[in-house]
mmCIF file of C-alpha atoms in Angstrom:
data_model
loop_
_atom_site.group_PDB
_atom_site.id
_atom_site.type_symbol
_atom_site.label_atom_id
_atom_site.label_comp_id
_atom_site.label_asym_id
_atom_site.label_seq_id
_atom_site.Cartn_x
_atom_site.Cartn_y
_atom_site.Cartn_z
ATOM 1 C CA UNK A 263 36.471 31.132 27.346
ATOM 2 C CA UNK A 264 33.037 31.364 26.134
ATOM 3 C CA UNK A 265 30.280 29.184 27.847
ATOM 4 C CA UNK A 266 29.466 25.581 26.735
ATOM 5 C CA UNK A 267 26.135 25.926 25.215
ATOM 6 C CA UNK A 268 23.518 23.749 27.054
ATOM 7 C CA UNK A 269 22.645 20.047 25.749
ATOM 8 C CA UNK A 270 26.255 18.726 24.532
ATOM 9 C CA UNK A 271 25.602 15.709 26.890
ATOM 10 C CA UNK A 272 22.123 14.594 25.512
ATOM 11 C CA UNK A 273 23.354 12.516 22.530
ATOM 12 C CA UNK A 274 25.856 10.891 24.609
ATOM 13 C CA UNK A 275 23.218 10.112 26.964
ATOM 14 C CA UNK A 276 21.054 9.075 24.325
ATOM 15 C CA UNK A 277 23.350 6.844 23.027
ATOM 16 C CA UNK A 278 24.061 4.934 26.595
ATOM 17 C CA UNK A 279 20.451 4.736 27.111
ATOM 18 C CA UNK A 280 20.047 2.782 23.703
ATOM 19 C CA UNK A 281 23.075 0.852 24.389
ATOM 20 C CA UNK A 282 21.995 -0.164 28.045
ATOM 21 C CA UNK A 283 18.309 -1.073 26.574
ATOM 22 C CA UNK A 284 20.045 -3.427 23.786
ATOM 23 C CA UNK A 285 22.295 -5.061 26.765
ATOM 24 C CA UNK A 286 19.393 -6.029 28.503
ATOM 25 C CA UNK A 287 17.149 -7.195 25.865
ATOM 26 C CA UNK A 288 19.880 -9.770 25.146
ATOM 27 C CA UNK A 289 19.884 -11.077 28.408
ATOM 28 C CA UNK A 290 19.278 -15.182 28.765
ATOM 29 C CA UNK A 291 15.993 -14.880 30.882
ATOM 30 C CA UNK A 292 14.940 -11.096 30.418
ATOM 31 C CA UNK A 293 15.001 -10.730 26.572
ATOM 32 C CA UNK A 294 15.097 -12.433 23.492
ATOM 33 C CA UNK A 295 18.427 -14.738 24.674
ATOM 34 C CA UNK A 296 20.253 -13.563 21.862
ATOM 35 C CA UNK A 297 23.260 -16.273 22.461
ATOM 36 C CA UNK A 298 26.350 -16.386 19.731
ATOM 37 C CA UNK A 299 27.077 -19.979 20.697
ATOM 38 C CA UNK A 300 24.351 -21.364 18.512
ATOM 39 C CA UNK A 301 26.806 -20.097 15.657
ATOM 40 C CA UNK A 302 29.991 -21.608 16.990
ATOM 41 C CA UNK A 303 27.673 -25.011 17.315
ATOM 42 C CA UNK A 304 26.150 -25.308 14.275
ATOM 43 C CA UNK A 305 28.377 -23.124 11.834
ATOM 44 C CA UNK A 306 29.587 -26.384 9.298
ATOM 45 C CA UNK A 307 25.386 -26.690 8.514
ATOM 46 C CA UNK A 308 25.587 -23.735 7.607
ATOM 47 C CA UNK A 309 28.642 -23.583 5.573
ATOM 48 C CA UNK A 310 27.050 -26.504 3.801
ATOM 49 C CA UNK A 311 24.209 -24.613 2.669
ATOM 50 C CA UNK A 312 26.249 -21.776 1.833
ATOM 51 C CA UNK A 313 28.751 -24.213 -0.139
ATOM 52 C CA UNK A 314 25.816 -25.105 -2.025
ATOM 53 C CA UNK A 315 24.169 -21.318 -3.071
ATOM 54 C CA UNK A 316 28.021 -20.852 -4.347
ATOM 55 C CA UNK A 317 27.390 -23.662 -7.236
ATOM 56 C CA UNK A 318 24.437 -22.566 -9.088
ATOM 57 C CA UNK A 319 22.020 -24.885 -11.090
ATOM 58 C CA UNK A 320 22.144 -24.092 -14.792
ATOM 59 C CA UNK A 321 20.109 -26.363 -16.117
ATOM 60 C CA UNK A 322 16.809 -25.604 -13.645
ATOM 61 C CA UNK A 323 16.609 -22.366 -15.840
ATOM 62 C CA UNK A 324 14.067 -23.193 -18.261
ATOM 63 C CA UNK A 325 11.344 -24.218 -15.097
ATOM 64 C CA UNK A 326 11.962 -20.947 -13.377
ATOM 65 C CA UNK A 327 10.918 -18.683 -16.458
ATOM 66 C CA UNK A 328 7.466 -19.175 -16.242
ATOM 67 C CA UNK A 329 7.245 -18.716 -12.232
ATOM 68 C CA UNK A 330 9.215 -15.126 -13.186
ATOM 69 C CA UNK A 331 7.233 -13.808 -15.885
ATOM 70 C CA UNK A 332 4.237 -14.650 -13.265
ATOM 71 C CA UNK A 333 6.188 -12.709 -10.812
ATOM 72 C CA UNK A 334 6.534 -9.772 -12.857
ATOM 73 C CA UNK A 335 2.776 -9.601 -13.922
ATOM 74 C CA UNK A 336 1.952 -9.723 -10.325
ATOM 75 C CA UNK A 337 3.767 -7.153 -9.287
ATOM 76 C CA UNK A 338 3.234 -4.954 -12.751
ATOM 77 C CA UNK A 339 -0.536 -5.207 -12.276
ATOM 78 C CA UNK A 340 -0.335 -4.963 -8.475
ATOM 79 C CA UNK A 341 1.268 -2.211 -8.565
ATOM 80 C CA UNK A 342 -0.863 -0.161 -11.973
ATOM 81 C CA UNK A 343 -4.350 -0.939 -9.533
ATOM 82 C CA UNK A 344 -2.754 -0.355 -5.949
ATOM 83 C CA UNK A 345 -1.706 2.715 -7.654
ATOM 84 C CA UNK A 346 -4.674 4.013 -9.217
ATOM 85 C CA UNK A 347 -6.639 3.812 -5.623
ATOM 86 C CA UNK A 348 -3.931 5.364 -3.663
ATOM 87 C CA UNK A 349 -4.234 8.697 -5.893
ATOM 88 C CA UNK A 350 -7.866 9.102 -4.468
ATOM 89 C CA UNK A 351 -6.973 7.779 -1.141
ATOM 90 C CA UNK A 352 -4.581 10.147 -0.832
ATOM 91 C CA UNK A 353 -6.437 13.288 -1.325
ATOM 92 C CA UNK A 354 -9.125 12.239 1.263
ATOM 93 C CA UNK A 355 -6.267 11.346 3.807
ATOM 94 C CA UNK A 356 -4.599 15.014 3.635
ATOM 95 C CA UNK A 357 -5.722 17.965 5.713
ATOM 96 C CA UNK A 358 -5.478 20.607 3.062
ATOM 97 C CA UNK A 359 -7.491 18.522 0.456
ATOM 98 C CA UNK A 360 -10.168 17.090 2.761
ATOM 99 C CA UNK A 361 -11.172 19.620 5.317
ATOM 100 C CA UNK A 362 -13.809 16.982 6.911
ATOM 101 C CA UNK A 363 -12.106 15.749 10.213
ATOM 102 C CA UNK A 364 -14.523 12.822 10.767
ATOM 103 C CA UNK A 365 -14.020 11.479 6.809
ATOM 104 C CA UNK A 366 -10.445 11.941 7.405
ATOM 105 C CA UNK A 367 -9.891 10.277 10.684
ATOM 106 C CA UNK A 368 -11.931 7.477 8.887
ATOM 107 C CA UNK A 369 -9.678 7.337 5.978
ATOM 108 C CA UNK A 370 -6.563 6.872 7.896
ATOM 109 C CA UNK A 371 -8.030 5.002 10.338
ATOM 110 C CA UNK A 372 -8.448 1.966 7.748
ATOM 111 C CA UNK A 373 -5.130 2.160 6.267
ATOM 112 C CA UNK A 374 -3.537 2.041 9.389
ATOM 113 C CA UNK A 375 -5.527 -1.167 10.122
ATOM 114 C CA UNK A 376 -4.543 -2.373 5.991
ATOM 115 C CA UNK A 377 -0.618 -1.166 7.376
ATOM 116 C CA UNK A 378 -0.775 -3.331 10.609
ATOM 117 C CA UNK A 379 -1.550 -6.731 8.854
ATOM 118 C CA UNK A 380 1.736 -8.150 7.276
ATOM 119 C CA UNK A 381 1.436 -8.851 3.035
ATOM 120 C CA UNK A 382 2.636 -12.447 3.520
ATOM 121 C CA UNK A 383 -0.419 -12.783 6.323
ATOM 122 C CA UNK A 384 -2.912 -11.062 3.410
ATOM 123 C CA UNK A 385 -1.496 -13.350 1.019
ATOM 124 C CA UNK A 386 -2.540 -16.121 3.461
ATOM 125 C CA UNK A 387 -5.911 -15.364 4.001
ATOM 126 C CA UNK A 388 -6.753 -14.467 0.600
ATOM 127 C CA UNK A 389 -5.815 -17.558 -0.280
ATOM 128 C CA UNK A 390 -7.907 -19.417 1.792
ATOM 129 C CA UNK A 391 -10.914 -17.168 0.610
ATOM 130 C CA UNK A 392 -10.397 -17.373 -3.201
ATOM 131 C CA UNK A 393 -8.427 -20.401 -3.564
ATOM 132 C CA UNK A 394 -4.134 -20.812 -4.697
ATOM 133 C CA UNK A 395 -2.924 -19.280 -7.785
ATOM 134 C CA UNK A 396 -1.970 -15.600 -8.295
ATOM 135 C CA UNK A 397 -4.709 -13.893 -7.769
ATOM 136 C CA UNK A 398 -4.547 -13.468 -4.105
ATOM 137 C CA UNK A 399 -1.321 -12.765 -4.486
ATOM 138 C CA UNK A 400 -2.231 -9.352 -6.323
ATOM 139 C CA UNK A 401 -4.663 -8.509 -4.261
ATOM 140 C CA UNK A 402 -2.330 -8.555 -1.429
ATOM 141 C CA UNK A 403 0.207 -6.376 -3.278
ATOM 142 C CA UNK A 404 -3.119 -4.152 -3.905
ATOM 143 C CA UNK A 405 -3.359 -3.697 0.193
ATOM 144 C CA UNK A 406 0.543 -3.409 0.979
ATOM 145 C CA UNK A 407 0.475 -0.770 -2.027
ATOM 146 C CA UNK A 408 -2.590 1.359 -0.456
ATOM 147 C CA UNK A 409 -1.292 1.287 2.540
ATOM 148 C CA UNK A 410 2.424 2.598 1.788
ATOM 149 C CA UNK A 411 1.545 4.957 -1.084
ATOM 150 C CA UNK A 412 -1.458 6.743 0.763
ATOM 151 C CA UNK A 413 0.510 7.367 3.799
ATOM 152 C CA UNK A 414 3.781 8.590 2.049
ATOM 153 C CA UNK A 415 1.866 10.834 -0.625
ATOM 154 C CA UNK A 416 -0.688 12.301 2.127
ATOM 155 C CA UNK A 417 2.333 13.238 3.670
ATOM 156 C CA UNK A 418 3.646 14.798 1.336
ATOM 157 C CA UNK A 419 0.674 16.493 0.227
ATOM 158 C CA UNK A 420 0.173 17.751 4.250
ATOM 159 C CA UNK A 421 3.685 19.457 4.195
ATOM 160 C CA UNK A 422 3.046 21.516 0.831
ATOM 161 C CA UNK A 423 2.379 25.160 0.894
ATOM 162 C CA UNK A 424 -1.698 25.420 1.355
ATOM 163 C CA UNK A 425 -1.384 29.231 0.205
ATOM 164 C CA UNK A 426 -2.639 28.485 -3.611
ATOM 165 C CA UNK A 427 -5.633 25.867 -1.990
ATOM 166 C CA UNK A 428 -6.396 28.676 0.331
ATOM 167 C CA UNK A 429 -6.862 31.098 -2.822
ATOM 168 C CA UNK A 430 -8.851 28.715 -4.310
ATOM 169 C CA UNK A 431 -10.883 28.508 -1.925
ATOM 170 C CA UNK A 432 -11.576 32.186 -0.958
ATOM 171 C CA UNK A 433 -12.071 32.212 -5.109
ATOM 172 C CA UNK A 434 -15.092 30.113 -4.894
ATOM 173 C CA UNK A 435 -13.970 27.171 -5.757
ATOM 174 C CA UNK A 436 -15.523 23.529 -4.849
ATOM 175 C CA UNK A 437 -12.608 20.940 -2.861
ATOM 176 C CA UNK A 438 -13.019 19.062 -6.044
ATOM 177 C CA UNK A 439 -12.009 21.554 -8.059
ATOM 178 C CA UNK A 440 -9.245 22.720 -5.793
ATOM 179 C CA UNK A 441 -7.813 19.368 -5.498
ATOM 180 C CA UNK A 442 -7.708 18.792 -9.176
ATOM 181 C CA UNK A 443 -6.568 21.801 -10.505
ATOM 182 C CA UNK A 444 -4.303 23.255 -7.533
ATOM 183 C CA UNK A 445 -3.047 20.495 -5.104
ATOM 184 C CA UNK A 446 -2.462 17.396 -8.265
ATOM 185 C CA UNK A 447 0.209 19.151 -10.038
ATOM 186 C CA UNK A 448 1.918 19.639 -6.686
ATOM 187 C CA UNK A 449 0.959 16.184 -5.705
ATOM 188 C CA UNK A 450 2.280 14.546 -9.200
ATOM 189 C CA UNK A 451 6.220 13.979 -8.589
ATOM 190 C CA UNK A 452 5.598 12.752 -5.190
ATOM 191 C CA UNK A 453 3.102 10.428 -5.812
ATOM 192 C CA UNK A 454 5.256 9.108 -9.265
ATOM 193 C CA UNK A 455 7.946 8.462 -6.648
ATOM 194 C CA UNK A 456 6.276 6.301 -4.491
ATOM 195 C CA UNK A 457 4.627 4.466 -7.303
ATOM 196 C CA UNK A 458 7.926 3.290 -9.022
ATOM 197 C CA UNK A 459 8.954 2.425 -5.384
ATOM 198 C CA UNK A 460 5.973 0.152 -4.405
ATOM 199 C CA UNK A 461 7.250 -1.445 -7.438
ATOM 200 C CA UNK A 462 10.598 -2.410 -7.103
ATOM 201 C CA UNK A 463 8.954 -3.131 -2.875
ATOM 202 C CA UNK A 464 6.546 -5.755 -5.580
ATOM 203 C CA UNK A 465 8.703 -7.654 -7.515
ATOM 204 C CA UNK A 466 10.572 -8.510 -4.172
ATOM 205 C CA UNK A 467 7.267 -9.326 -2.132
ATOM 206 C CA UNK A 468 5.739 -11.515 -4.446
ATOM 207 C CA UNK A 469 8.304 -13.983 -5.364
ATOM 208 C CA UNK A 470 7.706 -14.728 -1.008
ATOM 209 C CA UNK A 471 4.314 -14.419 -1.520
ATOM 210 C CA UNK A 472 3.584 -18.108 -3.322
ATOM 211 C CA UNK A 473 5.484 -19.709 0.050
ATOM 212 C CA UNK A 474 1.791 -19.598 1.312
ATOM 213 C CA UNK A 475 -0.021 -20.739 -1.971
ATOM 214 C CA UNK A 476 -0.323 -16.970 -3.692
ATOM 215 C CA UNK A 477 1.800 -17.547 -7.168
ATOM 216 C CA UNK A 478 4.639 -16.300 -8.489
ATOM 217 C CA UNK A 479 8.034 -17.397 -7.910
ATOM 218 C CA UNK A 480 7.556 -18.454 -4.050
ATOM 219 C CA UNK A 481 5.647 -21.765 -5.467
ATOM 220 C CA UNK A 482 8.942 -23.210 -6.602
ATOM 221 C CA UNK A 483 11.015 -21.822 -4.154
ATOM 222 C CA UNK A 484 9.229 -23.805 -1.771
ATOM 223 C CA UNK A 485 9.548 -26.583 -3.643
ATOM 224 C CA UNK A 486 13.255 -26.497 -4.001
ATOM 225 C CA UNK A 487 13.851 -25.356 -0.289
ATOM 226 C CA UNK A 488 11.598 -28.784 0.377
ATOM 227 C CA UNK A 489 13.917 -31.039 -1.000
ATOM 228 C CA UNK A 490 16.860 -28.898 0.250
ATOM 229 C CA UNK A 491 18.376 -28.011 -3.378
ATOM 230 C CA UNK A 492 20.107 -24.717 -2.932
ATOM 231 C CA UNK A 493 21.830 -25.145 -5.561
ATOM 232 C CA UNK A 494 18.583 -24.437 -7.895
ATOM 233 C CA UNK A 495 17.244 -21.855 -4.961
ATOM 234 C CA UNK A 496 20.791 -20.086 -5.573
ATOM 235 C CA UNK A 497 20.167 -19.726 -8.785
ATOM 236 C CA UNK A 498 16.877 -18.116 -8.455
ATOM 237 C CA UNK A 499 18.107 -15.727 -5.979
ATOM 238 C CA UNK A 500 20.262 -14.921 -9.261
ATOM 239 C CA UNK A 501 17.061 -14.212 -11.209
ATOM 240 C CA UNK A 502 15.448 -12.092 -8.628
ATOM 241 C CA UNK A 503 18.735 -9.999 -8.214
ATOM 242 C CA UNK A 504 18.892 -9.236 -11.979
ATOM 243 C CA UNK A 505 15.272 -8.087 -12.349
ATOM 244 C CA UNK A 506 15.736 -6.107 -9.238
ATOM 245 C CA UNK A 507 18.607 -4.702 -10.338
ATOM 246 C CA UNK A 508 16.581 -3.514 -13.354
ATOM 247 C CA UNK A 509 14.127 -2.420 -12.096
ATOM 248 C CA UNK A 510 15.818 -0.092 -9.836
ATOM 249 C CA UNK A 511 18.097 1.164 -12.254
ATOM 250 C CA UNK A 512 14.684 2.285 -14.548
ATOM 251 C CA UNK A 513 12.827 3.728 -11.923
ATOM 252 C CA UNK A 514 16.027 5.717 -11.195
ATOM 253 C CA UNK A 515 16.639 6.844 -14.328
ATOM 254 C CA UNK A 516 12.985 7.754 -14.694
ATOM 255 C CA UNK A 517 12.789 9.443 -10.980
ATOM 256 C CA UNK A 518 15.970 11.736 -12.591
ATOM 257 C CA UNK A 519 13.427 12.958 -15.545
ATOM 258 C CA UNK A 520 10.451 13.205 -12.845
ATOM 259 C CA UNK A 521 12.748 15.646 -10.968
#
């Protein structure tokens, strides 16, 4: 019989590990007191609401079309300028297109601080600085945009094949010139990618977004939710699937001709 070969136990022991961890963490007293009784308690308030999301509003329709289109802009032109700075950004955040250590660390340094703060906390404090309405709702799908397209794309751009940049280099050329005219067209299908993602990540972040004041959708979803009419809120969730459900089927379609 041949030999076993070393390391069939690690996954199991792996697993236990993770399973042991999640035991404890549940624990009345040690974790989060994840408790299932709270369900068996209060599960008729909650069919209630449920009852209600089953028997969509009709009639609210014509009030939400506004708040939509709104949505839509936001996350169309949130998504055109996030984009647009990302392409820069990530250049300067890659290894093979900015050499410079120091400007680099720098670079990713700030992202990784734009990364840490939530959008719906942006949202939040841009509104306090330039008032209710939707643009501080943009501007915070500018930041979450930045930050998820710069990281993905450098990424991307620090696993390709540096053999052509290296030519280009030993040629004579300038990093600008390298970066445009050997690392972009490698850099192109990637960065389309992410792009039409951040998008479809938009349209679902800023209907939430106006829950704290920043426009869009989340304005009258907090009003409905106020004066507990899920009925209407169940048919917005309708609206927001559709458009989603759009959306994703165009950017797939258009990721298939990318590719």
């Amino acid at each position: 019989m041949p030999a076993r070969p070393p390391g069939r136990a690690v996954p199991w022991i792996v697993a236990a590990i993770v399973a042991a961890i999640t035991v404890v963490t549940c624990l009345p007293g040690i974790g989060v007191g994840f408790d299932l009784s709270g369900i068996v308690r209060n599960w008729q308030h909650g069919a209630d609401k449920i009852l209600g999301l089953l028997q969509p509003d009709w009639s609210f329709f014509p009030r939400t079309v506004a708040p939509l289109l709104e949505t839509l802009q936001m996350a169309v032109i949130g998504t055109v300028v996030g984009a647009a700075l990302s392409l820069p950004l990530s250049f300067w955040a890659a290894r093979p297109t900015n050499p410079n250590r120091w400007a680099r660390g720098a670079v990713r340094a700030a992202l990784n601080i734009v990364r840490s703060v939530p959008d719906l906390l942006s949202a939040a404090i841009l509104v306090a600085l330039v008032g209710v309405g939707a643009l501080p709702g943009i501007l915070a799908l500018v930041l979450f945009n930045v930050g998820i397209v710069v990281k993905l794309v450098s990424e991307s751009i620090d696993a390709m094949d540096t053999g052509p940049l290296e030519a280009g280099r030993a040629a004579g050329g300038t990093q600008l010139q390298i970066n445009r005219a050997l690392a972009l067209p490698d850099t192109w299908p990637a960065y389309a990618a992410q792009t039409l993602y951040v998008l479809e990540l938009n349209v679902r972040a800023s209907t939430v977004l106006g829950l704290v004041g920043a426009g869009g959708m989340g304005l009258i979803i907090d009003a409905v939710r106020t004066f507990y009419r899920y009925d209407q809120l169940s048919l917005i969730i309708l609206e927001i699937l559709v458009v989603v459900l759009v959306i994703d089927a165009a950017s797939s379609a258009l990721r298939r001709r990318l590719t």
